[in-house]
Structure formats: structure tokens, C-alpha cells
Short mmCIF file of C-alpha atoms in Angstrom, two decimals:
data_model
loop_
_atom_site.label_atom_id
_atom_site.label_comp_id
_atom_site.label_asym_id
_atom_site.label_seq_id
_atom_site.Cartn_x
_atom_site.Cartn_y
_atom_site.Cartn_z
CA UNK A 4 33.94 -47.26 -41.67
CA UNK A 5 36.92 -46.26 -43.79
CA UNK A 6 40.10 -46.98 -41.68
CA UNK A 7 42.05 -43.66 -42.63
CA UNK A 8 38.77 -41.80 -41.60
CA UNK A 9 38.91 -43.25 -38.46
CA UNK A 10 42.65 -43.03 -37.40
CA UNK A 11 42.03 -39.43 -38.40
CA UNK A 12 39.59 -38.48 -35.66
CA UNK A 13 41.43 -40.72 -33.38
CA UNK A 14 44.60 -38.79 -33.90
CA UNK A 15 42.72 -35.08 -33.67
CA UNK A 16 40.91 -36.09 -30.19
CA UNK A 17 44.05 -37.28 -28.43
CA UNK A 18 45.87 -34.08 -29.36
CA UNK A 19 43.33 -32.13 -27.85
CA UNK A 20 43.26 -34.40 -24.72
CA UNK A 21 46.93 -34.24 -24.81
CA UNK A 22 46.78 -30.44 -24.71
CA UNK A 23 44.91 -30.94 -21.15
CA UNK A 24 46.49 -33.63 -19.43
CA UNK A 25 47.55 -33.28 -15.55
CA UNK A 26 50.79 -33.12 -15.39
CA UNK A 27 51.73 -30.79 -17.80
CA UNK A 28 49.13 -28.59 -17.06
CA UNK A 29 50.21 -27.90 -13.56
CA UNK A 30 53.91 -27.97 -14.43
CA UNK A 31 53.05 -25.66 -16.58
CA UNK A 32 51.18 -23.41 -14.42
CA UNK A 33 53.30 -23.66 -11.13
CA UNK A 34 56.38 -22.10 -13.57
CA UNK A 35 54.12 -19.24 -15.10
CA UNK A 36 52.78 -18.63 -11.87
CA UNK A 37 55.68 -18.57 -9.57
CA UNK A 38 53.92 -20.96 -7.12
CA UNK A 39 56.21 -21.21 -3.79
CA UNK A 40 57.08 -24.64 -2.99
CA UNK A 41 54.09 -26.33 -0.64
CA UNK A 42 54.12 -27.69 2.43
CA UNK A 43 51.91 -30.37 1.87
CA UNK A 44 49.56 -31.25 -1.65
CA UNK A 45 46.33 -32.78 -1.58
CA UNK A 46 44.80 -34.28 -5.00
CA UNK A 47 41.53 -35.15 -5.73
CA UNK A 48 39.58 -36.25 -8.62
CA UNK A 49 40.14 -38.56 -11.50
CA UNK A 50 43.64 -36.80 -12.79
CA UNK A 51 45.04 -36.72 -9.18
CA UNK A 52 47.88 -38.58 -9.66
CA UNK A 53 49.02 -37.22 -13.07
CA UNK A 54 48.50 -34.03 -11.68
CA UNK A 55 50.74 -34.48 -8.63
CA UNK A 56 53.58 -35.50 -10.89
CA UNK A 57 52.74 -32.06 -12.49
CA UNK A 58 53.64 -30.92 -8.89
CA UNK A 59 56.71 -33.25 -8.40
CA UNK A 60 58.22 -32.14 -11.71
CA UNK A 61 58.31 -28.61 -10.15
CA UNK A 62 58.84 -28.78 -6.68
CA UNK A 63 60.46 -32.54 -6.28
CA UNK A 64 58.86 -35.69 -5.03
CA UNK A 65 59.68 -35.25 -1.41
CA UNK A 66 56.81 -33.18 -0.37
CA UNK A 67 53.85 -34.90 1.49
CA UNK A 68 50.72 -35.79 -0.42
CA UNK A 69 47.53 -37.38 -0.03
CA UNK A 70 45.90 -38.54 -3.48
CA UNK A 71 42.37 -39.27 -3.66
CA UNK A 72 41.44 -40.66 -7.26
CA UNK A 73 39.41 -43.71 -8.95
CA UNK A 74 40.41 -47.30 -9.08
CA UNK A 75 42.91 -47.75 -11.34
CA UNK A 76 44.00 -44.17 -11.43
CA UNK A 77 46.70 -44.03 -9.10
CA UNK A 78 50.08 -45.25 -11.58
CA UNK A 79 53.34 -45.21 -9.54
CA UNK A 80 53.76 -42.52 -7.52
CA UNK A 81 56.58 -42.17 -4.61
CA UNK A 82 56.51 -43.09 -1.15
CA UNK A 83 55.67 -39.60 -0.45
CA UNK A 84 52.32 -40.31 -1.13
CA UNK A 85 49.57 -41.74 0.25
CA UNK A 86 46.69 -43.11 -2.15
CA UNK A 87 43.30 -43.64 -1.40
CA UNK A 88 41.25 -45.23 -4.20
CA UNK A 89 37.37 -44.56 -4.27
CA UNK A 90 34.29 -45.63 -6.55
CA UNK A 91 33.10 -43.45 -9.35
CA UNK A 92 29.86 -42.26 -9.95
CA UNK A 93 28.42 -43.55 -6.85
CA UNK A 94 30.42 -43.24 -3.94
CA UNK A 95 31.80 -46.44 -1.88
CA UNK A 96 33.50 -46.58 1.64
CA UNK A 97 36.57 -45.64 0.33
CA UNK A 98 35.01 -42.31 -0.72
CA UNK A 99 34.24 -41.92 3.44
CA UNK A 100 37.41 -42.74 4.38
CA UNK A 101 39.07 -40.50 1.69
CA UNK A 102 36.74 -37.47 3.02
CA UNK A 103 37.54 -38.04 6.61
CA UNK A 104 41.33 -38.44 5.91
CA UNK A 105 41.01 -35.07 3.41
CA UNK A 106 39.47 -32.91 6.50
CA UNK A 107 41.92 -34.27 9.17
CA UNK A 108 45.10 -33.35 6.72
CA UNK A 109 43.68 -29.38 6.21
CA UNK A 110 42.55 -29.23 10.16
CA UNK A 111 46.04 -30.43 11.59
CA UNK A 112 48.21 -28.00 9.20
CA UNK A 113 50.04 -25.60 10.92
CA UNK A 114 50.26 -21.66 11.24
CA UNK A 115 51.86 -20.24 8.22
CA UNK A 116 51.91 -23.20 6.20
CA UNK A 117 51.01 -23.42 2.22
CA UNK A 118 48.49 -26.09 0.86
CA UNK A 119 48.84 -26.63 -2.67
CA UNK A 120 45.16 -28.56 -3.71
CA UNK A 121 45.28 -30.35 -6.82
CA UNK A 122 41.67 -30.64 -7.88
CA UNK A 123 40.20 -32.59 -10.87
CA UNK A 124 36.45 -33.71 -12.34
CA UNK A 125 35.42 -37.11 -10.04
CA UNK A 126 36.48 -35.33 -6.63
CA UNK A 127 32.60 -34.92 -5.65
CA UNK A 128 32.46 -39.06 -5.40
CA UNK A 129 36.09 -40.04 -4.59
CA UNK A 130 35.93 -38.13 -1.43
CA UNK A 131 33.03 -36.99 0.92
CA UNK A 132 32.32 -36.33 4.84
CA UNK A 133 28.60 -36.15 5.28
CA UNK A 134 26.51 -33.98 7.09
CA UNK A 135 25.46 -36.17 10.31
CA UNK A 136 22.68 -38.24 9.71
CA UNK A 137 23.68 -38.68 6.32
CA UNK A 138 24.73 -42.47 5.51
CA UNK A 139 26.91 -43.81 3.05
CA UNK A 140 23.55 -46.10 1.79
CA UNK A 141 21.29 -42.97 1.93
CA UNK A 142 24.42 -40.90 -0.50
CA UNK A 143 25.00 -43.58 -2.79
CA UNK A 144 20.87 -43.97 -3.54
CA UNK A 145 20.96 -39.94 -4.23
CA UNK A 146 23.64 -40.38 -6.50
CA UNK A 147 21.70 -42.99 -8.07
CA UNK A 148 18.96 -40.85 -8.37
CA UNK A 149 20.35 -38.20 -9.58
CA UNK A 150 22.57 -39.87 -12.21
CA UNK A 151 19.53 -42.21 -13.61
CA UNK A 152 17.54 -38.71 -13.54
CA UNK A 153 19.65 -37.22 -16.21
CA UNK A 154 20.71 -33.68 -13.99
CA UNK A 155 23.70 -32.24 -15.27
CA UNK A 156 26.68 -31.55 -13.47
CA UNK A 157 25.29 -27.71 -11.62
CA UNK A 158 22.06 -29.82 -10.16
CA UNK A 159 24.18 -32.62 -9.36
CA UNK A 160 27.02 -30.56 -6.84
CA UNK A 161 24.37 -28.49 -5.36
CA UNK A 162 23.04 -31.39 -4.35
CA UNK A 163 25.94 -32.86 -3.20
CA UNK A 164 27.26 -29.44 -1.25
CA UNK A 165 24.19 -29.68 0.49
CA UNK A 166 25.10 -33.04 2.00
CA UNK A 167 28.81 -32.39 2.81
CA UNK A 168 31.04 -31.20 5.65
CA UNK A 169 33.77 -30.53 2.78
CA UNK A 170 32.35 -29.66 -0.40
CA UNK A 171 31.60 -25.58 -1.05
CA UNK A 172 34.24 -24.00 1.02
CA UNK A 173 34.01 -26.04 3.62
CA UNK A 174 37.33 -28.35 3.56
CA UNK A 175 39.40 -25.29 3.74
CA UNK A 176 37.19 -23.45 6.50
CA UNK A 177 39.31 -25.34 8.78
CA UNK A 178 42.32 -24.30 6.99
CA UNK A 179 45.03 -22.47 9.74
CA UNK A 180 47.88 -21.65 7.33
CA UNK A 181 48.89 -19.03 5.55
CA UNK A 182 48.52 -19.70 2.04
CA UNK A 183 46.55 -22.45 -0.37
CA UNK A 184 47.46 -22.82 -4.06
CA UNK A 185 44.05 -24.26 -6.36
CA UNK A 186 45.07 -25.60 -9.45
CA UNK A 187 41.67 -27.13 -11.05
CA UNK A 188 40.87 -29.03 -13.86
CA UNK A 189 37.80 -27.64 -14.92
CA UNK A 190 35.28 -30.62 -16.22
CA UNK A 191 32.23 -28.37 -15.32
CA UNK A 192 30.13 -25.65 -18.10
CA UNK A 193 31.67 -22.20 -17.62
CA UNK A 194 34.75 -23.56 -15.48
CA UNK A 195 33.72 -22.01 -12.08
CA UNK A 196 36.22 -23.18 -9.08
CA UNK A 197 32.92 -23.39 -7.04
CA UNK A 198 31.19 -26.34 -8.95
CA UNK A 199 34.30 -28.05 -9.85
CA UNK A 200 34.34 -31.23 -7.78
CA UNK A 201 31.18 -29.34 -5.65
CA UNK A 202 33.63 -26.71 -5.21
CA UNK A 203 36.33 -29.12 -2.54
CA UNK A 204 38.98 -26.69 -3.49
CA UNK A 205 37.53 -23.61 -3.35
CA UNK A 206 37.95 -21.43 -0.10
CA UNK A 207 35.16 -20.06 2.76
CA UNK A 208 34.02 -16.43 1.58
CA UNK A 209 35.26 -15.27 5.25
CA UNK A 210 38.56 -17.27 4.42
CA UNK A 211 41.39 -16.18 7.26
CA UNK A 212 43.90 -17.27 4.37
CA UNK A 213 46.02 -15.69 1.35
CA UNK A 214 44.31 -18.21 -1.95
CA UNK A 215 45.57 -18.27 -5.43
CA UNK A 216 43.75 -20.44 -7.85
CA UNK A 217 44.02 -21.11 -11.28
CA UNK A 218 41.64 -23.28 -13.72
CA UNK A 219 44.83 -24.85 -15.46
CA UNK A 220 42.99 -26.77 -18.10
CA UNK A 221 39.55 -26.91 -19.92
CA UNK A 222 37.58 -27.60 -22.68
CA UNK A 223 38.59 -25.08 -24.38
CA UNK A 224 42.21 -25.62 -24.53
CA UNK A 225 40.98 -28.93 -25.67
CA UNK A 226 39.34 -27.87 -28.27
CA UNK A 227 41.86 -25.48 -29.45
CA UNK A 228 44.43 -28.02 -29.32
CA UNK A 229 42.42 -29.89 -31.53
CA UNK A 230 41.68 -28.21 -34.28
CA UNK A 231 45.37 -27.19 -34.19
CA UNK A 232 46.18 -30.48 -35.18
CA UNK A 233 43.36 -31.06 -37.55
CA UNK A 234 44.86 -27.85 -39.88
CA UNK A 235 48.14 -29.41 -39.70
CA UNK A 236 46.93 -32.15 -41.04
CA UNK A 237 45.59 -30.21 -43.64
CA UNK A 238 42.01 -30.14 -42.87
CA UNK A 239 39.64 -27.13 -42.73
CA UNK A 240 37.98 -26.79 -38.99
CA UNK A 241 34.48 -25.99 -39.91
CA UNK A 242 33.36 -26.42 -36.16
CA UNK A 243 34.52 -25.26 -32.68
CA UNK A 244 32.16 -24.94 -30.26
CA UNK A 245 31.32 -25.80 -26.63
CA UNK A 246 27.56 -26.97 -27.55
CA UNK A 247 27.22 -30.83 -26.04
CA UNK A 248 24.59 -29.90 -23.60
CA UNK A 249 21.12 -31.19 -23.03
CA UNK A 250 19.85 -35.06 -23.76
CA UNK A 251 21.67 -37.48 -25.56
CA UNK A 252 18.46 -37.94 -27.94
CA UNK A 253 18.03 -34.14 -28.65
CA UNK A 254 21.34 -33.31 -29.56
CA UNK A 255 21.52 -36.58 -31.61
CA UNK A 256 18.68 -34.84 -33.86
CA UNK A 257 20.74 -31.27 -33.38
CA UNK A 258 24.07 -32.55 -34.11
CA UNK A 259 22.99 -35.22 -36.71
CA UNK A 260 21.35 -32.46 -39.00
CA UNK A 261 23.91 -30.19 -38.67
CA UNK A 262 26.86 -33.03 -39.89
CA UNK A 263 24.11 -34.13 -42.63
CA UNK A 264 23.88 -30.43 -44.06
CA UNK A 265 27.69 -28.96 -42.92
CA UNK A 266 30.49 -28.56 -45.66
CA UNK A 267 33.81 -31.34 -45.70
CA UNK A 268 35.82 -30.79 -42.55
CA UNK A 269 36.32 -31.12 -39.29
CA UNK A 270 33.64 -30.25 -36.71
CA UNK A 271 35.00 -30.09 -32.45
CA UNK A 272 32.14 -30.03 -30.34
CA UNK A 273 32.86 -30.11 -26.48
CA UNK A 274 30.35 -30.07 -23.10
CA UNK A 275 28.67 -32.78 -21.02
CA UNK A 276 25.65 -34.91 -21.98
CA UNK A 277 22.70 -36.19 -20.37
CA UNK A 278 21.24 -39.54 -20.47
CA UNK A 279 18.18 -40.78 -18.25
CA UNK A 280 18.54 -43.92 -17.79
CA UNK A 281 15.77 -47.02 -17.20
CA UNK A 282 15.08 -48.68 -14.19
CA UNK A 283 18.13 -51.84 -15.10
CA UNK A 284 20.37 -49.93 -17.31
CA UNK A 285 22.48 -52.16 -19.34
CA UNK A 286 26.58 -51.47 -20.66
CA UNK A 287 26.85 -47.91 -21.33
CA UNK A 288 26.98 -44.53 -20.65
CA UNK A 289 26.03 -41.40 -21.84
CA UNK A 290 28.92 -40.55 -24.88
CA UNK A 291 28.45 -44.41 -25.91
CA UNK A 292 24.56 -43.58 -26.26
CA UNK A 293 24.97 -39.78 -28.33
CA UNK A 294 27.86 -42.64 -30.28
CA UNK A 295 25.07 -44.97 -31.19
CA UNK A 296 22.27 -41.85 -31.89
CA UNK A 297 24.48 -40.19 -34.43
CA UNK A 298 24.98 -43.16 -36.43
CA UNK A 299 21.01 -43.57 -36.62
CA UNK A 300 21.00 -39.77 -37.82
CA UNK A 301 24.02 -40.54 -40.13
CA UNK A 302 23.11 -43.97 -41.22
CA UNK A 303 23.86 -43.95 -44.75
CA UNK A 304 26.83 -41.29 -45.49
CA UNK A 305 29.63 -42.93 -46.09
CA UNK A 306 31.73 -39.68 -45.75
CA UNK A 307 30.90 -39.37 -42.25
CA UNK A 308 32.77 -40.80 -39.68
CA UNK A 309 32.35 -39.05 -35.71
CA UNK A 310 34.27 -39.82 -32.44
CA UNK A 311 32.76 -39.34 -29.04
CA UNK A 312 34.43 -39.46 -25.92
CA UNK A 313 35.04 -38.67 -22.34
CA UNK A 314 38.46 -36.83 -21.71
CA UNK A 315 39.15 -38.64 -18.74
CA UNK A 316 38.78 -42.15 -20.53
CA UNK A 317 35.36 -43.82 -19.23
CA UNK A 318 32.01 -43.06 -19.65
CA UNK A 319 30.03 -43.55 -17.24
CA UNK A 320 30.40 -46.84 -15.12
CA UNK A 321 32.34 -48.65 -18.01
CA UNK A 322 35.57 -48.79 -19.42
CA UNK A 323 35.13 -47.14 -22.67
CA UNK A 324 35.80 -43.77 -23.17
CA UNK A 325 32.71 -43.61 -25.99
CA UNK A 326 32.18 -44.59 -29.41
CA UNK A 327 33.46 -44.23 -33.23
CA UNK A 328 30.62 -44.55 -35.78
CA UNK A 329 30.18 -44.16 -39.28
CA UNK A 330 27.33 -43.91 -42.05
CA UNK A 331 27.56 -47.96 -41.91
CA UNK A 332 27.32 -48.29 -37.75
CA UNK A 333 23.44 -48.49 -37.62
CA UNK A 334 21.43 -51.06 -36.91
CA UNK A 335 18.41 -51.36 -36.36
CA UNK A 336 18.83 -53.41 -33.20
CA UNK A 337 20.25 -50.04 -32.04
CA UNK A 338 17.03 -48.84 -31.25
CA UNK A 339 16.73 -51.48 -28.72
CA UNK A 340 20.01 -50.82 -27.47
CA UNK A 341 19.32 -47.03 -27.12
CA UNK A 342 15.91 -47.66 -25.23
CA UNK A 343 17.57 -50.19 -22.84
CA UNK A 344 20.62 -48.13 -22.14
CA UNK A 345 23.26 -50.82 -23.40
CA UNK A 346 24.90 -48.43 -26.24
CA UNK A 347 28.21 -49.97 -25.22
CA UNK A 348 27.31 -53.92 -26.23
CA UNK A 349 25.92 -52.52 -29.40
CA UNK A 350 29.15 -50.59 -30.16
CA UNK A 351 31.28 -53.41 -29.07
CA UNK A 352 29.62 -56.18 -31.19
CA UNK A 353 29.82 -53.70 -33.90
CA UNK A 354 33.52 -52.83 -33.34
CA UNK A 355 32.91 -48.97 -32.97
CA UNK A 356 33.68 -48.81 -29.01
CA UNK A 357 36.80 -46.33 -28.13
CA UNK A 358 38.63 -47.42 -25.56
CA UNK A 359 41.67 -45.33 -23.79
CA UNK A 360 42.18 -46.08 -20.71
CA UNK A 361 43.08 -43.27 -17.90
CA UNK A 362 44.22 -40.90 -19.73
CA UNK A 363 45.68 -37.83 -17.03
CA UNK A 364 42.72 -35.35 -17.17
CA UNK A 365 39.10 -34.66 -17.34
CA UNK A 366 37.71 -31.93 -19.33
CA UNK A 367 34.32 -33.16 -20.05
CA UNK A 368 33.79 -34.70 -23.46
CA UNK A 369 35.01 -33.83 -27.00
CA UNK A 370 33.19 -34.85 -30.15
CA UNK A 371 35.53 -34.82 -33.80
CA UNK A 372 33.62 -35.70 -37.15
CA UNK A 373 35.20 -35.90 -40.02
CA UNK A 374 33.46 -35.11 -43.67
CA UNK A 375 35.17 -35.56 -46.66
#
């Protein structure tokens, strides 16, 4: 693919995952809120830590905090906090231990205290306390499930709320202070505090509590950000819309026509695939797969060039954030790849993987095509 083409999209996605990152974002919002200074923070998700610097920035790095985030998420925080690292999708021991030491920190709090919960996409895996009789062997295979089944994120926390002593309320139904601060990053459709991270940070309906939360970043702002930076480059944004929902396949076919057809510019598309997945998936994940779709639906313009990625910098159980692809990218060994779920070894071979690495925040995923 032409390499201006493709520093181009690179440069418009990180500015729009810039726009949302963690610690900014709840700097930003502690300030324009007027948050009182916490007693004690707890962080969940995979932007925990960046999002607790957020909180230091304000406030100082003195207060108490418990971070719960992915391996390899945690940077270098102070002594002030404690860090528990947990497996992402499917949950691990760590995520047990995480849960348990989450519900002890909200239970022993005392009267007239104020918990500040910093809450991020990830937090339904990093950290769980089950219901009793439910295992860590028997939650892992129902993540499995659900994850090879293709649900989307709604099916998937139901689920999940249904199996937990702390997701839906329930952390903070234990809650005896006076106050709790939610900051969220919203990596859910329609940005509701109650299915972000299966809704950890969001408090009892009979709550006994003052609570103030705030979705301080989205796709939205994303995608704003964005296309703010593709018209100062100079380019017209021809596309903005939050529309990446449904099967990788289908909106391969949606998406692919509508790039083949649309006018030069820049098209933002934002939202959460779905992939089901084969019984022995191979090296992938689901923004690597709609990667390796589009270039089959694309194969051919050489004007084309389209960036996939997850916001929070992997894709499923990989490293990769997603994929960059072009009119040249197909092959038809892709077709292979695509049936056998290994997207991300086709992309790689082909040098079209995008790689990031953490990157602060989780706002779903953000597609940027670029037609000249």
C-alpha cells in the first residue's frame, strides 16, 4: 500500500485515541467537576493505571489505591498503590483474587468516607467474586463460550452479572460511606454505567450513599477527535458514524460496498465487532478478521487504504491492536485464514498488522479509510 496513505490513517486514529486516553480524561473531569479529594480509589479495567494517574495529577499520589488491570498494563505507578494483574478475555486466578480483594476494600471503608472508582472496558474479566458454586474452571469455560459464540458485549455482562457477587450494583451494596465518585470509560454501545465492565461501578438502586458518575470518555469523542485531525490535515470527513456492529463477515460486505461506491475522503466508523470463532481458533481476533475481509471487498483499488483497530491496543487474545490493508492486501490464502480464524498470521506475513501496544483507554474500536 502507498506509504503516505498509510501514515495518514495511522496519524488520524491515534488522535482520536489520544482524545480518549485515561489520564487526561479524568484529570480533566475531576477539574470540571469539582470532585472532592477521595479517601481511597479503586481502578479497574484495561486503562486502570493511566486513569489513576488521571487521579494523581489532581488530587496527588498519596491517596490509597487498588488497581486491577491486564498484564502488562500496570506502568509505574507509586507505592501508594497496590496492583493486581489479571487475564483478559477469560478470566485467571488473579481475576479471583482481584474480586475478593475489590469487595473487602468497599466493605471495610468507613462512615462518611468518599470512594472515587475508576472504571474502564476489561473490568468484567480482571476482577470477579462468584456466586457460590460458581468455579473459576466453570467461569472461564462460559467465557469461552460466550466469546467463541460471537455475543456482543450486552449478552456477554448479563451473563456475567448473573454469576457475580460484584458486578450490577453489587460491589458498592456493601458500600458504608458517604460518597462514591464513577468516572467510566465507556467501551460498551450507548455508554450505559450499568453494562460498562457488567456495571462494577455502578451503585445498588436502594443505594444508602450520595453517587456522582460521569462517562468521561467514549467513542464518540474518539471519533470527533478524529476527524478533527483529518480536516486539519486537509481532508474532507465523508464518514462519522458509530455503525461497527454485527459479524465481522456482514459488515465486511456493508462496509466494503460502501468504501467501493463513497466519494475521496475520510470515512470514521466506530462500535464493537463480532467474530464466531471455530472449534481451534488460530492468531487473531475480531478487528484483525473485519482487517483481512475488507481487503477481499477492496482487493483491487489502489486508492483505498483502511485501518482497524481496538482503542485499547489488542484485539482479542493477541498483541495487535488490528490491521492496515490496502487494494493490494488480498490473497487468496486469506480465505483460509478467515475460515480458520488466524487473520493475524495472514496480516503479519503480509506486513499489514497494527501494533500499539497499551495505549491508556478503551473505547471500543475505530475504523479510518482513506480514498483519494
Amino acid at each position: 500500500m502507498d506509504p503516505q496513505m498509510r501514515k495518514t490513517v495511522e496519524d488520524i486514529w491515534w488522535h482520536g485515541v489520544r482524545a480518549v486516553q485515561g489520564r487526561a480524561c479524568v484529570a480533566r473531569a475531576l477539574r470540571d467537576e469539582q470532585v472532592a479529594r477521595p479517601d481511597r480509589i479503586l481502578a479497574i479495567g484495561k486503562a486502570a493505571a493511566a486513569m489513576v494517574e488521571g487521579a494523581h495529577e489532581v488530587f496527588g499520589a498519596d491517596i490509597p489505591a487498588l488497581v486491577v488491570t491486564k498484564y502488562g498494563h500496570a506502568g509505574d505507578l507509586p507505592p501508594c498503590c497496590e496492583v493486581i494483574e489479571a487475564a483478559h478475555p477469560v478470566p485467571d486466578e488473579n481475576t479471583l483474587i482481584a474480586g475478593h480483594a475489590l469487595f473487602q476494600q468497599v466493605q471495610h471503608m468507613s462512615p462518611g468516607t468518599h470512594l472515587l472508582m475508576l472504571v474502564s472496558g476489561g473490568a468484567s474479566a480482571l476482577a470477579e467474586l462468584p456466586e457460590p458454586g460458581t468455579t473459576l474452571a466453570s467461569l472461564q469455560a462460559e467465557n469461552a463460550r460466550m466469546l467463541a459464540e460471537g455475543l456482543d458485549i450486552h449478552a456477554m455482562n448479563a451473563r456475567r452479572k448473573e454469576l457475580s457477587q460484584i458486578k450490577g450494583g453489587k460491589l458498592l451494596a456493601g458500600f458504608k460511606g458517604e460518597l462514591v465518585t464513577t468516572c467510566a470509560i465507556s467501551d460498551v454501545e450507548g455508554d450505559a454505567l450499568s453494562v460498562i465492565g457488567s456495571g462494577i461501578g455502578n451503585a445498588p438502586d436502594d443505594a444508602a450513599f450520595s453517587f456522582d458518575p460521569f462517562i468521561v470518555a467514549s467513542n464518540h469523542i474518539a471519533r470527533a477527535a478524529a476527524a478533527e485531525r483529518a480536516t486539519a490535515l486537509g481532508l474532507n470527513v465523508m464518514t462519522d458514524t458509530e455503525t461497527l456492529y454485527g459479524d465481522v463477515e456482514d459488515l465486511a460486505r456493508s462496509v466494503g460496498e460502501m468504501l467501493r461506491h463513497a466519494p475521496p475522503g475520510v470515512h470514521i466508523l466506530g462500535g464493537e465487532p463480532t467474530v464466531i470463532l471455530p472449534p481451534d481458533p488460530g492468531q487473531g481476533g475480531r478487528n484483525q478478521a473485519l482487517a483481512l475481509a475488507l481487503s477481499r471487498e477492496i482487493s483491487g483499488m489502489l486508492n483505498l487504504t483502511v485501518l482497524v483497530g481496538g482503542t485499547d491496543g489488542t484485539d482479542g487474545p493477541t498483541e495487535a491492536a488490528g490491521g492496515i490493508v490496502g487494494g493490494a492486501t488480498w490473497r487468496e490464502e486469506g480465505t483460509r485464514a478467515l475460515k480458520r480464524a488466524e487473520s493475524g498470521l495472514f496480516l503479519e506475513t503480509h506486513d499489514a498488522l497494527f501494533v500499539t501496544g497499551p495505549t491508556g483507554t478503551n473505547v471500543m474500536d475505530l475504523l479510518v479509510a482513506l480514498k483519494t
